[in-house]
mmCIF file of C-alpha atoms in Angstrom:
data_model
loop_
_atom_site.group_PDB
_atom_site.id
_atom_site.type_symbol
_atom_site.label_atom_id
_atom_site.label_comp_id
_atom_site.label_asym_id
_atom_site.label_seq_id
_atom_site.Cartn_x
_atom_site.Cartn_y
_atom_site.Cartn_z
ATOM 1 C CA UNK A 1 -63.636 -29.189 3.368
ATOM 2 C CA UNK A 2 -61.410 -29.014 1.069
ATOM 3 C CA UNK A 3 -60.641 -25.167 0.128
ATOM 4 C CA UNK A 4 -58.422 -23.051 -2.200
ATOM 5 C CA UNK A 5 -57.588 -19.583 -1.506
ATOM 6 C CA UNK A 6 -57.330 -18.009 -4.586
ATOM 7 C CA UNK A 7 -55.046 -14.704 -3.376
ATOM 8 C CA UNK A 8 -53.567 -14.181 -0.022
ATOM 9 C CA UNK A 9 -53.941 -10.606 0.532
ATOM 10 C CA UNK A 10 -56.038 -9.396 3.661
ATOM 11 C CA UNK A 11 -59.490 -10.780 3.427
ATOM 12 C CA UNK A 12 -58.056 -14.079 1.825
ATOM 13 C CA UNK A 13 -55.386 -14.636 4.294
ATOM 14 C CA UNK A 14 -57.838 -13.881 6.529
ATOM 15 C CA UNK A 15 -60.676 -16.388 5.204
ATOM 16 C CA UNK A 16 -57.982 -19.016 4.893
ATOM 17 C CA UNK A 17 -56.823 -18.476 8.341
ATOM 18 C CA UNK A 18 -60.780 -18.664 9.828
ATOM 19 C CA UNK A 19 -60.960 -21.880 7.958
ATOM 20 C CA UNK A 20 -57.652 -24.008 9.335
ATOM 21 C CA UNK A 21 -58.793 -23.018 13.005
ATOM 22 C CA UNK A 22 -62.246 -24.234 12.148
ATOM 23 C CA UNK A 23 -60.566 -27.703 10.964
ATOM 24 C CA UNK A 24 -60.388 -27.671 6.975
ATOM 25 C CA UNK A 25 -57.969 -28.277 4.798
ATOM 26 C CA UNK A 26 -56.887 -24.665 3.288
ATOM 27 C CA UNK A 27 -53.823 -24.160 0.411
ATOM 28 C CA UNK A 28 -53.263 -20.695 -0.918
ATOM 29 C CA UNK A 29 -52.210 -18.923 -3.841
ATOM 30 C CA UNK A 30 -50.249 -15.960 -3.535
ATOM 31 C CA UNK A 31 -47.153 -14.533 -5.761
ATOM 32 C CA UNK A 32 -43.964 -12.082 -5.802
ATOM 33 C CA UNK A 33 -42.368 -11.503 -2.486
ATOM 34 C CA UNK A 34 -45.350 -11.899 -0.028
ATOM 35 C CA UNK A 35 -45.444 -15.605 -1.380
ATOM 36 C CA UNK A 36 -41.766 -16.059 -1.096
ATOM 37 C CA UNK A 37 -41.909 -14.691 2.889
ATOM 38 C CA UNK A 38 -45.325 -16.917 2.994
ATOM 39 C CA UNK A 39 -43.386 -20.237 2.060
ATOM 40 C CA UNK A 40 -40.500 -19.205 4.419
ATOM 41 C CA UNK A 41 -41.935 -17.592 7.597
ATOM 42 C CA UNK A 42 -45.955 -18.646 7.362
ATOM 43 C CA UNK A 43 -48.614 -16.434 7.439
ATOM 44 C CA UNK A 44 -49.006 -13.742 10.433
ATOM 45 C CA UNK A 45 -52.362 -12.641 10.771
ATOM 46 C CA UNK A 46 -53.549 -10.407 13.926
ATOM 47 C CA UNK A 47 -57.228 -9.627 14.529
ATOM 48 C CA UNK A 48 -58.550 -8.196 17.673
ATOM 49 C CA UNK A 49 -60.163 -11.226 18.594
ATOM 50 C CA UNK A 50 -57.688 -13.813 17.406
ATOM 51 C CA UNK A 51 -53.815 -14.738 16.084
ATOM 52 C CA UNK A 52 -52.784 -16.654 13.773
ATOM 53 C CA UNK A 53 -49.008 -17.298 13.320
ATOM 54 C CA UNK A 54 -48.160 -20.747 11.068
ATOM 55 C CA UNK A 55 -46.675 -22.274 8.168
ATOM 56 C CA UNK A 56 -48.712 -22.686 5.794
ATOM 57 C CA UNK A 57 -49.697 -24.356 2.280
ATOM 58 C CA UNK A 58 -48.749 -21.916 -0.248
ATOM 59 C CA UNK A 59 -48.032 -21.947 -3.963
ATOM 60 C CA UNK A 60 -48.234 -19.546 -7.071
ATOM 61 C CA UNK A 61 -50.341 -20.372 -9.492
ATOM 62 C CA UNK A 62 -48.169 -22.545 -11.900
ATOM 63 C CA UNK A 63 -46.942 -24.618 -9.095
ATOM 64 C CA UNK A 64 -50.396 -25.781 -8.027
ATOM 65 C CA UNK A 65 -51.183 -28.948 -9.451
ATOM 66 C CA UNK A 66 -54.230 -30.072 -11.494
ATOM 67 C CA UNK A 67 -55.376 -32.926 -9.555
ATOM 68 C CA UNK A 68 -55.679 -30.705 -6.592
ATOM 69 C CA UNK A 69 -57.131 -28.021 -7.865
ATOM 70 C CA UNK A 70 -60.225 -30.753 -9.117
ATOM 71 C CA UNK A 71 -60.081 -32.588 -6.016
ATOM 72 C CA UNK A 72 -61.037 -29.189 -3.986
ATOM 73 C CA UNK A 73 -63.964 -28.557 -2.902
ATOM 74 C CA UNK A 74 -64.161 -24.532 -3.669
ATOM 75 C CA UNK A 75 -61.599 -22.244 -4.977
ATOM 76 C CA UNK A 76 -62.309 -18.906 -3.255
ATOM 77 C CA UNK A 77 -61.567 -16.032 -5.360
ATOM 78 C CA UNK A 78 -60.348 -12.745 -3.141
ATOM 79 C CA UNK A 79 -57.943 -11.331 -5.761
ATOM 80 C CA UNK A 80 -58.485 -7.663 -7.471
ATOM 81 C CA UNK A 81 -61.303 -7.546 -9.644
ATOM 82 C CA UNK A 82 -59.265 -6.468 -12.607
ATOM 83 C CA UNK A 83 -57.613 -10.051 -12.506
ATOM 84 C CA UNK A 84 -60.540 -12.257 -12.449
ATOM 85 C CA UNK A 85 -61.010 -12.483 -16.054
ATOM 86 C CA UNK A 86 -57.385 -13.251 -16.579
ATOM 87 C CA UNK A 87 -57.991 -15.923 -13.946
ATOM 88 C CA UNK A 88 -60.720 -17.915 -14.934
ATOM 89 C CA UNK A 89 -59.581 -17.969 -18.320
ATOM 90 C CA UNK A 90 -56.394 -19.618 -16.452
ATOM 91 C CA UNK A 91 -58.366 -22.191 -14.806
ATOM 92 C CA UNK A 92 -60.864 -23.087 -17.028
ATOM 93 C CA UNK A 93 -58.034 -24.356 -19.067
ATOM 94 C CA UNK A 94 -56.182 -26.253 -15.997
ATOM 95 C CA UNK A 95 -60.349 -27.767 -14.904
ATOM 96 C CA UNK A 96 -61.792 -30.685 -16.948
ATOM 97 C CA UNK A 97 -65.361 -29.668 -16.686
ATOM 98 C CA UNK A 98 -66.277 -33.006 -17.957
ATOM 99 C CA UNK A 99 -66.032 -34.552 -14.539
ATOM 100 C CA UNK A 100 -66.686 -32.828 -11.005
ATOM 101 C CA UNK A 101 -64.744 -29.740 -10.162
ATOM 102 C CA UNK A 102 -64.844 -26.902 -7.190
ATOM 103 C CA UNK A 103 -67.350 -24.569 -6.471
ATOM 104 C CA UNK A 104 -66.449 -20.723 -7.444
ATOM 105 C CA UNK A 105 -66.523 -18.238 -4.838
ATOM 106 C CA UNK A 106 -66.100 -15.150 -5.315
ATOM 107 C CA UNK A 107 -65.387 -12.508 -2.209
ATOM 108 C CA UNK A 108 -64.155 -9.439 -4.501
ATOM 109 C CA UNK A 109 -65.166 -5.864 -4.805
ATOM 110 C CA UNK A 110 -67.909 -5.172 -7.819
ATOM 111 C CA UNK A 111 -70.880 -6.911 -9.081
ATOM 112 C CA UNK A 112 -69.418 -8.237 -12.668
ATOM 113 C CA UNK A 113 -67.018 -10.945 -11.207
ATOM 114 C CA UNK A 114 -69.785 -13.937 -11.254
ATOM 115 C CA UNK A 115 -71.242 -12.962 -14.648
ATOM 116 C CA UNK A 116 -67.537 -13.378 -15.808
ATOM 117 C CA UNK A 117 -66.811 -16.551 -13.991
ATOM 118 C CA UNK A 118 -70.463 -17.700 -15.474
ATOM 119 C CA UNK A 119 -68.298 -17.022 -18.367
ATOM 120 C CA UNK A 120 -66.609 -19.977 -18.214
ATOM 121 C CA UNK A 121 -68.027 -21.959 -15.611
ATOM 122 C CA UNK A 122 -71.417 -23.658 -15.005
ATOM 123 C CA UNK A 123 -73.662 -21.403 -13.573
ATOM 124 C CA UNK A 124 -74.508 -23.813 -10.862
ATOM 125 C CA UNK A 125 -70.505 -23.455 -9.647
ATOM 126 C CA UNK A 126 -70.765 -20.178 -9.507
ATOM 127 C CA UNK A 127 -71.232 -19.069 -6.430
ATOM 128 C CA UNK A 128 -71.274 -14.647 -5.308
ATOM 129 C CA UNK A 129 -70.411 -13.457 -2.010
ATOM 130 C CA UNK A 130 -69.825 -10.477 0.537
ATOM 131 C CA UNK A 131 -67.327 -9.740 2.960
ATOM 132 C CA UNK A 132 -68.615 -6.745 5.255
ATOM 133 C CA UNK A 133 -67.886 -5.133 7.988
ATOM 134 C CA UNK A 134 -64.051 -6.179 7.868
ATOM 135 C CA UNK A 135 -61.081 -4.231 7.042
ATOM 136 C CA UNK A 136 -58.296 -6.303 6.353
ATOM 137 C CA UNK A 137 -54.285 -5.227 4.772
ATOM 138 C CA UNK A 138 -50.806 -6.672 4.072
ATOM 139 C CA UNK A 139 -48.605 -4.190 6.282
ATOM 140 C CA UNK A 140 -45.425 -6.148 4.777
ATOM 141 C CA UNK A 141 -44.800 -9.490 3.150
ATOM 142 C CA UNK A 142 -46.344 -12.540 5.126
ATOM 143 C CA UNK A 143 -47.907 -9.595 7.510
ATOM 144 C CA UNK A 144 -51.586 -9.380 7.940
ATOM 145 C CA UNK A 145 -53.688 -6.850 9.792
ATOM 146 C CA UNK A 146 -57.021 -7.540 10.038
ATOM 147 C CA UNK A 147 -60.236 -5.406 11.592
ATOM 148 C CA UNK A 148 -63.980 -5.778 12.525
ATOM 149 C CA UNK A 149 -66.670 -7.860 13.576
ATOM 150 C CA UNK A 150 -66.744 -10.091 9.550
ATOM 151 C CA UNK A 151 -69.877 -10.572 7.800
ATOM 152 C CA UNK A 152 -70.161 -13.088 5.097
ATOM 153 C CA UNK A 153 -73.398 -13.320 2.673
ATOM 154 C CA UNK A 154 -73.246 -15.862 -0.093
ATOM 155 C CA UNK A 155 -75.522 -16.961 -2.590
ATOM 156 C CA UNK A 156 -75.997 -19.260 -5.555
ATOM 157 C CA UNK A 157 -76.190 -17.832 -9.146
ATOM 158 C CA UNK A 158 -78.084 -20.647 -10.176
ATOM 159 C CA UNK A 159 -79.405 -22.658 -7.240
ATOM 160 C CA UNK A 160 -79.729 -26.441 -7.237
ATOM 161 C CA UNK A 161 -80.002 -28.951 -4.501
ATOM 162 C CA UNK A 162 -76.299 -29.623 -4.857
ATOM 163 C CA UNK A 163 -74.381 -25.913 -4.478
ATOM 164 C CA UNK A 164 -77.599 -25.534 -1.413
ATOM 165 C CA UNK A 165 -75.168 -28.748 0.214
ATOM 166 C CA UNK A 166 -72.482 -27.115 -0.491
ATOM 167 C CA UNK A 167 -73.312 -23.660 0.524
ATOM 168 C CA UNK A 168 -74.615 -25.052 4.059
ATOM 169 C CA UNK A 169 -71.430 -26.844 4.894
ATOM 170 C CA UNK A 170 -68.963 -23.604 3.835
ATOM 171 C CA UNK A 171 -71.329 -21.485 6.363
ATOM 172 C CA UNK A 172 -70.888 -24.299 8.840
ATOM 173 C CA UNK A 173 -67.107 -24.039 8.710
ATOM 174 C CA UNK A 174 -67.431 -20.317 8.867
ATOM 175 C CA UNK A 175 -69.700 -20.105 12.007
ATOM 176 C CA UNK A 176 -67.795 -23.102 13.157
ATOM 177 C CA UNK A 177 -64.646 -20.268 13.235
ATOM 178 C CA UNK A 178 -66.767 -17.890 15.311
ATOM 179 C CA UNK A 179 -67.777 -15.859 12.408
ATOM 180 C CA UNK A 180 -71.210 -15.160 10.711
ATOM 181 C CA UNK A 181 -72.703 -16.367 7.423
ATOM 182 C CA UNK A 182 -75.702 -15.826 5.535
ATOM 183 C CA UNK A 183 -77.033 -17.758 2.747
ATOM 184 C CA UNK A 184 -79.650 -15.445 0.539
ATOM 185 C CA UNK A 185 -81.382 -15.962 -2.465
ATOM 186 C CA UNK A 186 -80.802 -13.587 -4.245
ATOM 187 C CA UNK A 187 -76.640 -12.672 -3.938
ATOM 188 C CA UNK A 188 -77.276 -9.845 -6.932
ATOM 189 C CA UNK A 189 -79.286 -8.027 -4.549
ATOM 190 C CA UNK A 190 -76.496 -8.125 -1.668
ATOM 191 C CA UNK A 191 -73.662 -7.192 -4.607
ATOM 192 C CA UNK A 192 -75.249 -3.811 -5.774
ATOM 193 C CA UNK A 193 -75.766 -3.273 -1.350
ATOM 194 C CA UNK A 194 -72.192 -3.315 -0.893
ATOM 195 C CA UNK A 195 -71.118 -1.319 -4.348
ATOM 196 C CA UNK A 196 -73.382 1.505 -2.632
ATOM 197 C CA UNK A 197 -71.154 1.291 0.019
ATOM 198 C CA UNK A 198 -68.130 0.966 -1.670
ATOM 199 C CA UNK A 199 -68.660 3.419 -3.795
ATOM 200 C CA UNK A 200 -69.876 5.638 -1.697
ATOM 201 C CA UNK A 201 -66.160 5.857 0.586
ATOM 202 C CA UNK A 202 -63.862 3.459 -1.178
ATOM 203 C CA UNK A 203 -62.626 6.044 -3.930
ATOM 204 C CA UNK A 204 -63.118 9.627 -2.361
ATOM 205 C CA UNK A 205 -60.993 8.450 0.731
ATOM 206 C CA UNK A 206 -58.177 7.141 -1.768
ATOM 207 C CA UNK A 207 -58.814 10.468 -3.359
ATOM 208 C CA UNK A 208 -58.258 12.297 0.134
ATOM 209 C CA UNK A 209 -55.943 9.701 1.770
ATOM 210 C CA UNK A 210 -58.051 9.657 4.699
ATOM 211 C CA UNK A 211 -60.026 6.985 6.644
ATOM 212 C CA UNK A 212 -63.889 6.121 6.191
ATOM 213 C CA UNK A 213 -64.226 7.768 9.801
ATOM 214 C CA UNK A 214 -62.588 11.168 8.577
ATOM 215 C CA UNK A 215 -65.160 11.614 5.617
ATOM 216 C CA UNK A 216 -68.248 10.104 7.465
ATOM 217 C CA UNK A 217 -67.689 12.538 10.516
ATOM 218 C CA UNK A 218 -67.042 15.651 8.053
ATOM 219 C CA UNK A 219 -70.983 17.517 7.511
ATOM 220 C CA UNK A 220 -69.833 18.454 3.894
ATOM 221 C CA UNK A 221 -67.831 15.167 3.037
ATOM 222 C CA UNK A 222 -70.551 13.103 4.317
ATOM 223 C CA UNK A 223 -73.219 14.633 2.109
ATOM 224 C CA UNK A 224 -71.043 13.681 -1.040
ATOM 225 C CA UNK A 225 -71.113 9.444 0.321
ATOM 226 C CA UNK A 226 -74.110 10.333 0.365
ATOM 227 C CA UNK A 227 -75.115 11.456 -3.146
ATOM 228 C CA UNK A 228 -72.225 8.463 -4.330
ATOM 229 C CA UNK A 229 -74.678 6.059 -2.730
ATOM 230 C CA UNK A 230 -77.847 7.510 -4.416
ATOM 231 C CA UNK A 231 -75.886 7.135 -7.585
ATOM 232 C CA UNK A 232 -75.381 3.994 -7.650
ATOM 233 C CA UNK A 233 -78.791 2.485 -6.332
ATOM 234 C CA UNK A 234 -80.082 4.130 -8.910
ATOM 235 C CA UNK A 235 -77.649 2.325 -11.562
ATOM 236 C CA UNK A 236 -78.693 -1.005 -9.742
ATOM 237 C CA UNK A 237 -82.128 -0.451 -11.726
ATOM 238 C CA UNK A 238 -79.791 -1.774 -15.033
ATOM 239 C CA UNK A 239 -79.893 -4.959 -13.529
ATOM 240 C CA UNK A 240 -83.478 -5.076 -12.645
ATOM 241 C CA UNK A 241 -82.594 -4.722 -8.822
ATOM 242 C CA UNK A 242 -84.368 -2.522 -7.037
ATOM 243 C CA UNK A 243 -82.591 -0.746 -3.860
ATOM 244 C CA UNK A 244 -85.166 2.038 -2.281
ATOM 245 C CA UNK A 245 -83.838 5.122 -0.777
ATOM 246 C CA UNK A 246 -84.401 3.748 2.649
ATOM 247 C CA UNK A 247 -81.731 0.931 1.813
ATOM 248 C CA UNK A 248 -79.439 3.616 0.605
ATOM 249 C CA UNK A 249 -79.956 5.427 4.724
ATOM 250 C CA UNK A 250 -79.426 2.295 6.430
ATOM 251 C CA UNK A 251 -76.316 1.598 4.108
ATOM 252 C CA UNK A 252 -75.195 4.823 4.972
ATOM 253 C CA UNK A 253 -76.080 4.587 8.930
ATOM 254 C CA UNK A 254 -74.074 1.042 8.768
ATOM 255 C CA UNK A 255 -70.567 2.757 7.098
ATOM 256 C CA UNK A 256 -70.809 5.764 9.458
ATOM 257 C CA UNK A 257 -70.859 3.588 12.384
ATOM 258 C CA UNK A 258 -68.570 1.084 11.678
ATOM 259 C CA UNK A 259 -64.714 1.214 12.276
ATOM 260 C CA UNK A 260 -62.568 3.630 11.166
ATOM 261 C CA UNK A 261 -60.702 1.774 8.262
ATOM 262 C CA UNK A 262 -58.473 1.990 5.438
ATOM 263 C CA UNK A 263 -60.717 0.963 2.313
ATOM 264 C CA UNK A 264 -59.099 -1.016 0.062
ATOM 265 C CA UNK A 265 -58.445 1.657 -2.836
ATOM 266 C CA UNK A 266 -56.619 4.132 -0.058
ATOM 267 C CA UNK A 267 -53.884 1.188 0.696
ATOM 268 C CA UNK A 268 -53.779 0.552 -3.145
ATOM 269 C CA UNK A 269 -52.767 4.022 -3.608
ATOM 270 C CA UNK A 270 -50.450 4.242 -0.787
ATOM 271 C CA UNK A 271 -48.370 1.060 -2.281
ATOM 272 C CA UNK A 272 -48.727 1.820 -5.703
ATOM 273 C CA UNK A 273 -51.007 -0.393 -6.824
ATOM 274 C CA UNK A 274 -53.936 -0.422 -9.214
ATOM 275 C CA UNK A 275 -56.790 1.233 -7.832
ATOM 276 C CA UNK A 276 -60.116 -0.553 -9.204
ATOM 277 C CA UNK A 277 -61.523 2.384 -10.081
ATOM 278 C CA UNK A 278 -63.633 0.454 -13.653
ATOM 279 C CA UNK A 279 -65.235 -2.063 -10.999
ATOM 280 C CA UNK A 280 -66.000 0.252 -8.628
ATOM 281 C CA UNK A 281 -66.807 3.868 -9.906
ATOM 282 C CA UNK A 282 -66.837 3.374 -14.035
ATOM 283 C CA UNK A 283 -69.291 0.597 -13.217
ATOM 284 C CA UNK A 284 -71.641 3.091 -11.590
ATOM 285 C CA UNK A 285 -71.258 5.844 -14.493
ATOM 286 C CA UNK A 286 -71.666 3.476 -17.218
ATOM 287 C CA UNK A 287 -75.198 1.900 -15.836
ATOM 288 C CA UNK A 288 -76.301 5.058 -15.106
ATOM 289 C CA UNK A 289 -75.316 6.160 -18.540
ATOM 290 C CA UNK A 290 -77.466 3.661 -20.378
ATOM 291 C CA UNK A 291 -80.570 4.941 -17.812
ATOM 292 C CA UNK A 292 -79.899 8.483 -19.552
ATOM 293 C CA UNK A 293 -78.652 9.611 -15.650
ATOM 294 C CA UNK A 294 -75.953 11.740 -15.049
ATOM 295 C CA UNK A 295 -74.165 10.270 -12.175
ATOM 296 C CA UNK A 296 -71.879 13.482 -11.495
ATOM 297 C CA UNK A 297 -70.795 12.726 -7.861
ATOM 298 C CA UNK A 298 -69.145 9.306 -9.438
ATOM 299 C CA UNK A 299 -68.243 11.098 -12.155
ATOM 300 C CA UNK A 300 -66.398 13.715 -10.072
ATOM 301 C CA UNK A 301 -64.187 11.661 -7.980
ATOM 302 C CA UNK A 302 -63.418 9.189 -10.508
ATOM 303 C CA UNK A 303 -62.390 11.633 -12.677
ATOM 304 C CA UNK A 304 -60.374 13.249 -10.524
ATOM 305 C CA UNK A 305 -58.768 9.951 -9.065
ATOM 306 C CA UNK A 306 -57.601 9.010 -12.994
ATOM 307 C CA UNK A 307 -56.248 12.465 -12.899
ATOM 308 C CA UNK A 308 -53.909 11.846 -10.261
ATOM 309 C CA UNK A 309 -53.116 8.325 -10.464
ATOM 310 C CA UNK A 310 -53.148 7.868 -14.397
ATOM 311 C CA UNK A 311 -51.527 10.956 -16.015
#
C-alpha cells in the first residue's frame, strides 16, 4: 500500500515505521526542526519490542506533490486535533474529488475529527480510528520513544464494499507488522470508549505533571478518573451512543493496569505546546451541557488547566 503519514510525531512516526517493516510504501509529513533533523538523520524510533533507525521519505506539506498525494492509497491523519480542520480544508483544495483519491484515516484524540473530515470529504473516505494501549513521544528532533503492547480499531463512517477492501488490506499490513487491528462497525462507539479514557487521565495528569500510574494508584485521585469517566459516558448519550456504567469499570480497570505513561497533554505542557483541552475536556462539558448535566469533575480540571496554561 501506498500510505501517507499525515504528522510525524509519536504515534505517526510510529505507524509509519510499523508499515515500512511490514513492506509498504510510507512518505511523511512533518514540519519545523523535527522535519529538518528527519530529512538529515532519518527517523529513530525505539520500542521495547523493536528499532527502527532509517532515512526516510519526508516532506512538509507544501513540498508534497499533488499527483502523489492522489496516487496514495490513505493519508493517515495523527496530527493535533486542533489542526485537522485547518488540514482538510488544505487538502481538499490540493484533491480533485472528481476522480479517485485516498482513504482518510484518522488516529487523533476526540470524537469530532471524522464529522469534520466528512466535511469535506465523501463520507465513504472517511475512515475513524483508535490507537490504544500505546504511549508514544518525540524526546528531541528525529527522536522517537515509543511504549506498549498497540491496539488499533478502525471503522468506516459510511461503509461500502469498497472502504470494507480497503479496510481489510490496511489491517493486513498492520498485523503483517506484528501488531493488532480491529475492524468494527460502528467506530463512533469505539471514539466516545477512548474519550472516557482520555478524559478521564489525559488532562488531570497534565494538570499534576504526573504519570497515569501516579493518579490511578492514588485512592483519592483515582476516584476523580473515575467520576471524569462517568462524565463523559454520560455526554456520549448526545450522540445517541450508549456506554453503560459497566463499560465505564472495564475502561477504568484497562487504564489502571496498563503502563505507566506520559499522556499526551502532560508532554504538551512540558514543551509548551497546545494542550487540546476543547477536544478533549470542553467536548465533554458542552454535550453534557445540552443534556441539562452538570459535568463538574470536567469542569474542574479544565478550568483549572486554562487557568494555568492560558492566563
Amino acid at each position: 500500500m501506498k500510505i501517507i503519514i499525515l504528522g510525524t510525531g509519536g504515534i505517526g512516526a510510529f505507524y509509519g515505521a510499523k508499515l515500512i517493516l511490514s513492506g509498504n510504501s510510507v512518505k511523511f509529513i512533518a514540519r519545523g526542526e523535527h522535519l529538518k533533523v528527519l530529512k538529515e538523520r532519518g527517523l529513530n524510533l525505539t520500542h521495547s519490542t523493536f528499532a527502527f533507525n532509517e532515512k526516510i521519505d519526508v516532506y512538509s506539506l507544501d513540498e508534497i506533490d499533488s499527483k502523489i498525494i492522489q496516487e496514495s492509497d490513505a493519508i493517515i491523519f495523527s496530527t493535533k486535533s486542533t489542526s485537522t480542520k485547518k488540514l482538510a480544508q488544505k487538502l481538499s483544495n490540493i484533491i480533485d474529488k472528481n476522480i479517485s483519491y485516498p482513504y482518510l484515516i484518522s488516529l487523533q484524540n476526540g470524537v469530532e475529527n471524522e464529522d469534520i473530515l466528512c466535511e469535506y470529504f465523501q463520507k465513504e473516505k472517511v475512515i475513524g480510528g483508535i490507537s490504544r494501549k500505546i504511549g508514544a513521544h518525540i524526546i528531541e528532533p528525529g527522536v522517537i520513544e515509543s511504549t506498549g503492547d498497540v491496539e488499533t480499531i478502525i471503522g468506516a463512517i459510511k461503509e461500502n464494499d469498497l472502504n470494507r477492501t480497503f479496510m481489510e488490506s490496511f489491517k493486513n499490513s498492520l498485523v503483517n507488522a506484528d501488531t493488532k487491528c480491529e475492524i468494527v462497525p460502528d467506530i463512533k462507539v469505539e471514539l466516545w470508549k477512548k474519550l472516557i479514557i482520555n478524559n478521564g487521565v489525559n488532562a488531570i495528569c497534565a494538570l499534576l505533571r504526573v504519570k497515569t500510574g501516579i493518579v490511578m494508584t492514588n485512592e483519592k485521585l483515582s476516584q476523580i478518573v473515575y467520576g471524569l469517566m462517568k462524565e463523559t459516558a454520560i455526554a456520549a448519550k448526545i450522540d445517541n451512543v450508549e456506554i453503560s456504567e459497566k463499560d465505564v469499570e472495564q475502561m477504568f480497570e484497562l487504564i489502571k493496569h496498563f503502563d505507566s505513561i506520559k499522556p499526551s497533554m502532560l508532554v504538551d505542557v512540558e514543551n509548551g505546546r497546545t494542550i487540546e483541552i476543547d477536544e478533549i475536556c470542553n467536548i465533554v462539558i458542552k454535550k453534557c451541557e445540552q443534556l441539562d448535566y452538570d459535568a463538574a469533575y470536567t469542569k474542574t480540571i479544565s478550568y483549572l488547566l486554562e487557568f494555568i496554561y492560558y492566563n
